[in-house]
XYZ file of C-alpha atoms in Angstrom:
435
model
C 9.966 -15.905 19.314
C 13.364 -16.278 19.093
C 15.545 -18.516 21.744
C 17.640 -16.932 24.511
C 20.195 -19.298 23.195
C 20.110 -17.693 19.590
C 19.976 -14.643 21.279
C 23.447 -15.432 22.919
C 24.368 -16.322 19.698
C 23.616 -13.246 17.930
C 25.342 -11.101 20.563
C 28.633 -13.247 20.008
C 28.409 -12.947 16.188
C 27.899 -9.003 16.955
C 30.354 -8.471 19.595
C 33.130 -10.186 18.106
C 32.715 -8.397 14.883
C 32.656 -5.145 16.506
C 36.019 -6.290 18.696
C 37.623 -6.490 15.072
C 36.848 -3.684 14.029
C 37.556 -1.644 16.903
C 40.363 1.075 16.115
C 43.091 2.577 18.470
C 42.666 6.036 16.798
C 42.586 8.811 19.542
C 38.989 9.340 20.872
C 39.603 13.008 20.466
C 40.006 12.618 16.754
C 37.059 14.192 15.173
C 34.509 11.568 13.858
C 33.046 11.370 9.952
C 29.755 11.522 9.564
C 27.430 9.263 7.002
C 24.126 9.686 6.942
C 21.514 6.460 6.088
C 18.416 7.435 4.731
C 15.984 3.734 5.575
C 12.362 3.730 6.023
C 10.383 2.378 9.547
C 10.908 -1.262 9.930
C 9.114 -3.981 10.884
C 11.835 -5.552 13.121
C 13.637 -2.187 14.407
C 15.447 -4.672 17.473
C 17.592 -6.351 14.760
C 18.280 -2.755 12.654
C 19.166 -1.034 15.926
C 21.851 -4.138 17.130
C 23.149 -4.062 13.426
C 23.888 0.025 13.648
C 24.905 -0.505 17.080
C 27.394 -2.974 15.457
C 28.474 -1.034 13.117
C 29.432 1.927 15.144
C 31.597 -0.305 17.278
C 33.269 -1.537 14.289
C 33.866 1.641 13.441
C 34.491 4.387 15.793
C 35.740 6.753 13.531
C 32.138 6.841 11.800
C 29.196 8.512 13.811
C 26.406 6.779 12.126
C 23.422 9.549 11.566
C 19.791 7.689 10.829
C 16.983 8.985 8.856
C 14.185 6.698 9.230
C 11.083 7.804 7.360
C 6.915 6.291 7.860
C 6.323 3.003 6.589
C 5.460 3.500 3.143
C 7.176 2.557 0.387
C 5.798 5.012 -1.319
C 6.397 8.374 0.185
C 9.661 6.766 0.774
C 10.295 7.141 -2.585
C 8.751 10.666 -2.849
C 11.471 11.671 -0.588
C 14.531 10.026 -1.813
C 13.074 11.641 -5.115
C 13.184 15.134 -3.759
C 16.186 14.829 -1.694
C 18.172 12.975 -5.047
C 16.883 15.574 -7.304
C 17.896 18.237 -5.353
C 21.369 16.347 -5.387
C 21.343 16.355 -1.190
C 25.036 15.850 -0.623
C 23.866 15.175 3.333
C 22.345 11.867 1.992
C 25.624 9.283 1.487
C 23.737 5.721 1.695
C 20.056 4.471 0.960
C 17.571 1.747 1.115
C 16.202 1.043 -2.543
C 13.274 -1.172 -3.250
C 14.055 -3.282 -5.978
C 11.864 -2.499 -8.943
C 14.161 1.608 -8.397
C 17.629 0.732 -9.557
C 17.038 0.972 -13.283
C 14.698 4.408 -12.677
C 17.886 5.710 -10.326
C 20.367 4.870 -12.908
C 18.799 6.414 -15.300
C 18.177 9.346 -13.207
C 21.568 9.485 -12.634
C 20.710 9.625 -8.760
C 22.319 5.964 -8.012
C 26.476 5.655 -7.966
C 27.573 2.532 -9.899
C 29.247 0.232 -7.458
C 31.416 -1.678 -10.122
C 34.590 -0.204 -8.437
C 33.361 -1.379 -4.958
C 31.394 -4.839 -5.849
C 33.719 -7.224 -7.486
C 32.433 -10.154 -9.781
C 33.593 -12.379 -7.360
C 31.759 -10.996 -4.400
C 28.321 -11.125 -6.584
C 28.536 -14.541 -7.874
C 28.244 -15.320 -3.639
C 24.299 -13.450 -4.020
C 21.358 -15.191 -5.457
C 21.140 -14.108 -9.497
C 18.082 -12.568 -9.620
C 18.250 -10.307 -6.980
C 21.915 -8.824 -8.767
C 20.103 -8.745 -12.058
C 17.505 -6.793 -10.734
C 20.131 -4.247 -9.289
C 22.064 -4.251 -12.576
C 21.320 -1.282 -15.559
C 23.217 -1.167 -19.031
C 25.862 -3.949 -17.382
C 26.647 -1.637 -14.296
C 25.337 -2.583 -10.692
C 23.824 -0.054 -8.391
C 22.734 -2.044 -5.597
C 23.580 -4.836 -3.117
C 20.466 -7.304 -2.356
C 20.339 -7.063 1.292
C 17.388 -9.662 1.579
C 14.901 -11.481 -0.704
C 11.458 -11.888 -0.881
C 8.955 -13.414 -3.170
C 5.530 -14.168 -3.164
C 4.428 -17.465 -1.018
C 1.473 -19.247 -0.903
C 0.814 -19.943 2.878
C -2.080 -22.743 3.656
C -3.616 -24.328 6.616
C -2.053 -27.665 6.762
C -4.316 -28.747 9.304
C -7.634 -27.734 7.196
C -6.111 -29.108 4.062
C -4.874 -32.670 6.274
C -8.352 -32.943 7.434
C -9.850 -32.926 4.606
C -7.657 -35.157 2.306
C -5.815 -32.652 0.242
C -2.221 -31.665 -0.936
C -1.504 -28.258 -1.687
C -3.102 -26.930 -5.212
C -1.021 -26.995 -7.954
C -2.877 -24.807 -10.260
C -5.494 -21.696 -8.917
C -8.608 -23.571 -10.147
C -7.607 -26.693 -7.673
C -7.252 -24.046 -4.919
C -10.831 -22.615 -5.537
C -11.919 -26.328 -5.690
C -10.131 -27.110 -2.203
C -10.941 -23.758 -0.507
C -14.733 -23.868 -1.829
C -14.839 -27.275 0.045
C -13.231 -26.689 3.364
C -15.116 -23.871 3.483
C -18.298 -25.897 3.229
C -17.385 -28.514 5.739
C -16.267 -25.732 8.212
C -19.947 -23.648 7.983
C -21.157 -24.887 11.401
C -17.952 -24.819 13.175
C -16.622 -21.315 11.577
C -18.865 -19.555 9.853
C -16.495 -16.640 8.828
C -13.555 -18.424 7.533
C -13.094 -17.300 4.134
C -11.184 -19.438 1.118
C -8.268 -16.524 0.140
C -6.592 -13.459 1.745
C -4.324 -11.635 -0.404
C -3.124 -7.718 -1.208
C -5.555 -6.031 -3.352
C -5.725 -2.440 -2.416
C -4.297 -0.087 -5.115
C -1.042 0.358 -4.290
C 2.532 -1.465 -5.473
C 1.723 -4.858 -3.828
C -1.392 -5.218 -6.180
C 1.183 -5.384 -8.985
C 3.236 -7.916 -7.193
C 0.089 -10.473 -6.517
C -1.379 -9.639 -10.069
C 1.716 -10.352 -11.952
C 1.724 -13.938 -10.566
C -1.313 -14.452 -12.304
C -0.938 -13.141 -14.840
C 2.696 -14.345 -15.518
C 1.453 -17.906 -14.374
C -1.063 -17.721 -17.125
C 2.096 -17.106 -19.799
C 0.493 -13.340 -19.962
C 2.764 -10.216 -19.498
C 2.565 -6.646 -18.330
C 4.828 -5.391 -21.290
C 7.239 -7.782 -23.860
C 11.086 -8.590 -22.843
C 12.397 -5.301 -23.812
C 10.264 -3.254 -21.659
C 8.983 -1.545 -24.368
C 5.772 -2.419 -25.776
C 2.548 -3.499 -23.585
C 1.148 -6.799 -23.374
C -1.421 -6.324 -21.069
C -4.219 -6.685 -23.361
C -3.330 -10.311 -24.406
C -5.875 -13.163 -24.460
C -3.473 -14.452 -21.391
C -3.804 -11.644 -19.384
C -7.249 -10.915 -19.700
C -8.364 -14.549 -18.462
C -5.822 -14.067 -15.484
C -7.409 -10.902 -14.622
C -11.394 -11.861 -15.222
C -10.424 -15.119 -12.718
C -8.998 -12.957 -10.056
C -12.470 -10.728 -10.206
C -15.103 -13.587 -10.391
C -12.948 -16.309 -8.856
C -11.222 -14.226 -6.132
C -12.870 -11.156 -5.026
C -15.981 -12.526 -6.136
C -15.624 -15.713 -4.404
C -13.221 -17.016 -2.011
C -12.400 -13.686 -0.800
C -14.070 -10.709 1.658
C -14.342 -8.041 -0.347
C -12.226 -5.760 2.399
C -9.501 -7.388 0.194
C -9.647 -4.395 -2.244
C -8.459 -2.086 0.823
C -6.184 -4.889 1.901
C -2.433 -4.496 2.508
C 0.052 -6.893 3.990
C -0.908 -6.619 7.090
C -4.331 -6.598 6.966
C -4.250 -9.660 4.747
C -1.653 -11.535 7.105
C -4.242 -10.517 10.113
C -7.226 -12.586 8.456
C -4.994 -15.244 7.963
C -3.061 -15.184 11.071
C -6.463 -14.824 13.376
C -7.602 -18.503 11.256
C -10.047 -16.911 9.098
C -8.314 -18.009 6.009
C -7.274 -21.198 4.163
C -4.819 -19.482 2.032
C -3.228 -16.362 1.906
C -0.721 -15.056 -0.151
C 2.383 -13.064 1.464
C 6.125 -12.797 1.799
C 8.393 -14.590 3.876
C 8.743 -12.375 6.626
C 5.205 -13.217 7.615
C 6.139 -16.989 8.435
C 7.420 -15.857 11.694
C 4.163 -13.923 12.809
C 1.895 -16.857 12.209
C 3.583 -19.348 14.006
C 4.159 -16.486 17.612
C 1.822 -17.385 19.635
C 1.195 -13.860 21.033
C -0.169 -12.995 17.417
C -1.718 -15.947 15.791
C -3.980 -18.007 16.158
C -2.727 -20.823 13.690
C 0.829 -21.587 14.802
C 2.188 -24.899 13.713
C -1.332 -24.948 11.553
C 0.704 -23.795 8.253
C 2.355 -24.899 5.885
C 3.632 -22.798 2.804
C 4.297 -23.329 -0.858
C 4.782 -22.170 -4.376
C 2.420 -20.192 -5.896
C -0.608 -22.119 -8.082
C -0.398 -21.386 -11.889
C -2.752 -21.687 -14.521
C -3.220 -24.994 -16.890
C -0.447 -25.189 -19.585
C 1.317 -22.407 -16.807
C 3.988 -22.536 -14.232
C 4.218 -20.906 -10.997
C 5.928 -17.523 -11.175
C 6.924 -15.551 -7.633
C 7.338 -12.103 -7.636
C 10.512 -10.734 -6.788
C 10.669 -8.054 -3.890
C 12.996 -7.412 -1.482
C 15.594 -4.384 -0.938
C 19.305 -3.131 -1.621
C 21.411 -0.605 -0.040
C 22.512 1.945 -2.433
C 24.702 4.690 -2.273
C 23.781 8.542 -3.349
C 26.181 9.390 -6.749
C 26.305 12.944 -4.884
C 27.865 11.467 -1.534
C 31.064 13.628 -0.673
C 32.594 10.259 0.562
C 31.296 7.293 -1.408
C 34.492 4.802 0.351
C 32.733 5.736 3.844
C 29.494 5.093 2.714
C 30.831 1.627 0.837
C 32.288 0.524 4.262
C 28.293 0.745 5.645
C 27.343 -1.091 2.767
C 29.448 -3.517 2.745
C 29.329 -3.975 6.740
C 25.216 -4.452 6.427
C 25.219 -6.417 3.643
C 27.737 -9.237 4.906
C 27.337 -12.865 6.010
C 27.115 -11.991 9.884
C 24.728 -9.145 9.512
C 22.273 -10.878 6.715
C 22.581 -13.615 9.612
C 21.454 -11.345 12.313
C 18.285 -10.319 10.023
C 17.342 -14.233 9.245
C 17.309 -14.843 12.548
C 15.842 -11.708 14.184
C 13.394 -11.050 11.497
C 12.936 -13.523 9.549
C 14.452 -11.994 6.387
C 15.750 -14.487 3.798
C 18.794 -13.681 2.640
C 20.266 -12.832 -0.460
C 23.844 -14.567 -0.082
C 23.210 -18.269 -1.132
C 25.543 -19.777 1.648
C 23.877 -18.854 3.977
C 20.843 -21.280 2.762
C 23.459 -23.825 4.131
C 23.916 -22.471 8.041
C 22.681 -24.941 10.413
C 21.371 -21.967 12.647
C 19.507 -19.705 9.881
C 17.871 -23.293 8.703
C 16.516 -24.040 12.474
C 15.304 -20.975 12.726
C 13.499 -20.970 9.890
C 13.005 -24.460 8.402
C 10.988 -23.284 5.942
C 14.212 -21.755 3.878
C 15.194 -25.179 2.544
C 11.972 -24.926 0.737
C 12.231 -21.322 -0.584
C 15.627 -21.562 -1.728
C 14.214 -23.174 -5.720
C 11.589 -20.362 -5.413
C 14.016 -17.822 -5.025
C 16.140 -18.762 -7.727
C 13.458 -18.649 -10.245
C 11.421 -15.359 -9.203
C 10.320 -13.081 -11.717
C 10.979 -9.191 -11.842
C 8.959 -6.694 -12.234
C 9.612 -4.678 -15.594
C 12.645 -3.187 -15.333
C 12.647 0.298 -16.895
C 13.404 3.690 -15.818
C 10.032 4.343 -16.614
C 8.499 2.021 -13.837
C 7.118 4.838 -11.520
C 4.463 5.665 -14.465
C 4.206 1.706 -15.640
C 2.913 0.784 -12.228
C 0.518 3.860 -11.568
C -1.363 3.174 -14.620
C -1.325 -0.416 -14.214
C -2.544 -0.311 -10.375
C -5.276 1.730 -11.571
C -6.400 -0.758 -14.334
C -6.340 -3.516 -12.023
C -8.384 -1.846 -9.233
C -11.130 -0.821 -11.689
C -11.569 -4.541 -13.183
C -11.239 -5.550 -9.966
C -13.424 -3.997 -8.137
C -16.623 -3.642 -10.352
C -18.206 -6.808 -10.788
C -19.909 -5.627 -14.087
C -16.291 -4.121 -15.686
C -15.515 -4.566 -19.171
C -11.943 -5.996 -18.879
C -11.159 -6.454 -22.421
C -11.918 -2.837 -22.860
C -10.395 -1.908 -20.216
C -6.873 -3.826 -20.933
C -7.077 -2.425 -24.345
C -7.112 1.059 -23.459
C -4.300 0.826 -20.790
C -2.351 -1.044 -23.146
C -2.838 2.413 -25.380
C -1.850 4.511 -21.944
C 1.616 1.989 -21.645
C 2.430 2.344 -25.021
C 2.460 6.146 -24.952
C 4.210 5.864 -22.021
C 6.766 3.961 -22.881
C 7.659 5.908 -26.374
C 10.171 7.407 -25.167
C 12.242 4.700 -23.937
C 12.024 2.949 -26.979
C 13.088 5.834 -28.627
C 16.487 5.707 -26.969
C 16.699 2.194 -27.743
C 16.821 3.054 -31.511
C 19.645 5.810 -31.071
């Protein structure tokens, strides 16, 4: 919960911003309206003091929301449709960040090189501006980070003499043995929550697996599959026996964030693997059970491996068929700045995407856990990036929920088939890269 003294604190940072921006402009002057096309969030007190911000900044703007179900994606089926159908009404966007290089390409994102100076980048974390960045032009602004986390029980691990596991096969070890000791006294705690439901986020907890295993979903380029490699075949038969099989319920196949984070949170979990967003739910008391129990930490990896964090998080973008693309910078640059990235660490937990701001005395007590995130988020791993991603990830989700979720599958079969599907797939990218 957050302080009524941060609270103060927030309402200074918000109110004096505002104050500045505040114009003298007649009140009868007719008012420009920009449109923000965002999704249902998880923290909509912090969103609705940052537009409230904003329109006292600026009075000249009426600020007009469209905030669509939380799903990433039918959010993305409708910013298709209204993109494609070049919906001049839409002037600014949230974009996940495995869709700048498919928006680009589309022609559907506006390059913000005229807006986003070198200078201003080099004050973001790297990743997050490579992942926004297509053929050297940027058409995004990281508004916060995330990355996969490997939350424990420190208490459970304390009691029973252990550090956090380095690789996954020392985290079977330590979970299979808490577990054990813990029968009697809880009889339902399981060793492992995760996101294994086919959707996007089994493609986030799969690739650190398979990345921490040196395996690959497709080579450097983006242009030829991988998936099929010795590497990533191991990664994937572990998560099935080891995982699903073993140290996990197997309601983890229908298992999204939240459902994952509720195991966990309710203390029927020793690990559980999640963003950082869900460090503030299990330590509130009024929904968790564990609070001050956890502790969090990189990812395991494989022997000979290292541990690899996937890189999530979002970016506001702005539509390339906005009638007024300065207006619609001014909300991006407003939501995206030190003050309002603040406001989100502090409110919701977000981590931010400006590196200073891994230096503020006030985001670091409110979330002490930063100072240990900050080397994770510098070397997080993308997803492929290729304007082809929509069809990568479909094909891929569906491979991993069928090896996952039959005991009895044939996963070298299986890999080598849907490395035949991503090849075909992605023919016609490498096609333009010959041109």
């Amino acid at each position: 919960m957050i302080s009524s003294l941060r609270m103060a604190g927030i309402f200074i940072l918000l109110t004096t911003l505002a104050l500045a921006g505040c114009s003298t402009e007649s009140p009868k002057e007719e008012k420009t309206t920009l449109r923000f096309v965002g999704w249902s969030f998880n923290n909509p007190e912090a969103w609705e003091a940052i537009f409230n911000a904003f329109e006292e900044a600026h009075p000249d703007i009426r600020l007009v929301r469209e905030i669509t179900p939380h799903s990433s994606t039918q959010f993305h089926a409708l910013l298709s449709q209204k993109l494609r159908n070049q919906d001049s009404s839409m002037d600014v966007f949230l974009m996940d960040v495995i869709w700048p290089s498919e928006f680009a390409a589309a022609g559907w994102a506006l390059p913000l090189d005229n807006f986003f100076s070198d200078e201003e980048r080099q004050k973001f974390l790297d990743v997050p501006i490579l992942a926004n960045t297509y053929q050297d032009k940027i058409y995004g602004v990281p508004l916060f980070i995330d990355s996969g986390l490997l939350y424990y029980r420190k208490d459970l691990l304390e009691k029973y003499g252990f550090s956090p596991p380095g690789t996954w096969e020392e985290l079977v070890q330590q979970a299979e043995s808490i577990r054990d000791g813990e029968q009697s006294a809880h009889p339902g705690l399981h060793g492992y929550s995760g996101q294994f439901k086919q959707y996007e986020g089994l493609i986030c907890d799969m690739l650190e697996f398979v990345h921490s295993n040196e395996g690959s979903f497709l080579d450097s380029e983006g242009g030829r599959a991988l998936i099929d490699s010795p590497q990533a075949v191991e990664a994937v038969q572990f998560v099935r026996d080891q995982i699903i099989g073993g140290l996990a319920p197997r309601g983890v196949l229908t298992y999204q964030e939240p459902e994952s984070l509720a195991l966990f949170s309710q203390g029927n979990a020793v690990f559980h693997r999640n963003w950082p967003y869900a460090w503030a739910i299990v330590n509130d008391p009024e929904r968790s059970q564990v609070v001050e129990k956890v502790g969090v930490a990189k990812l395991p990896h494989f022997p000979g491996g290292r541990s690899v964090s996937t890189l999530g998080g979002w970016q506001l973008a702005v539509s390339r068929f906005s009638k007024q693309p300065e207006v619609a910078w001014k909300f991006v640059s407003f939501v995206t700045s030190p003050t309002m990235q603040k406001v989100l660490a502090l409110q919701a937990g977000r981590a931010p995407t400006r590196k200073a701001l891994y230096e503020d005395p006030e985001v670091l007590a409110a979330n002490p856990h930063f100072r240990d995130l900050f080397d994770i988020f510098l070397t997080a791993h993308p997803r492929p990036r290729t304007p082809l991603y929509p069809q990568v990830t479909n094909t891929l989700q569906a491979y991993f929920s069928a090896a996952l979720s039959d005991p009895e599958s044939d996963i070298p079969a299986l890999s080598q088939r849907v490395r035949e599907d991503l090849d075909r797939i992605l023919a016609p990218s490498q096609g333009e890269r010959s041109d």
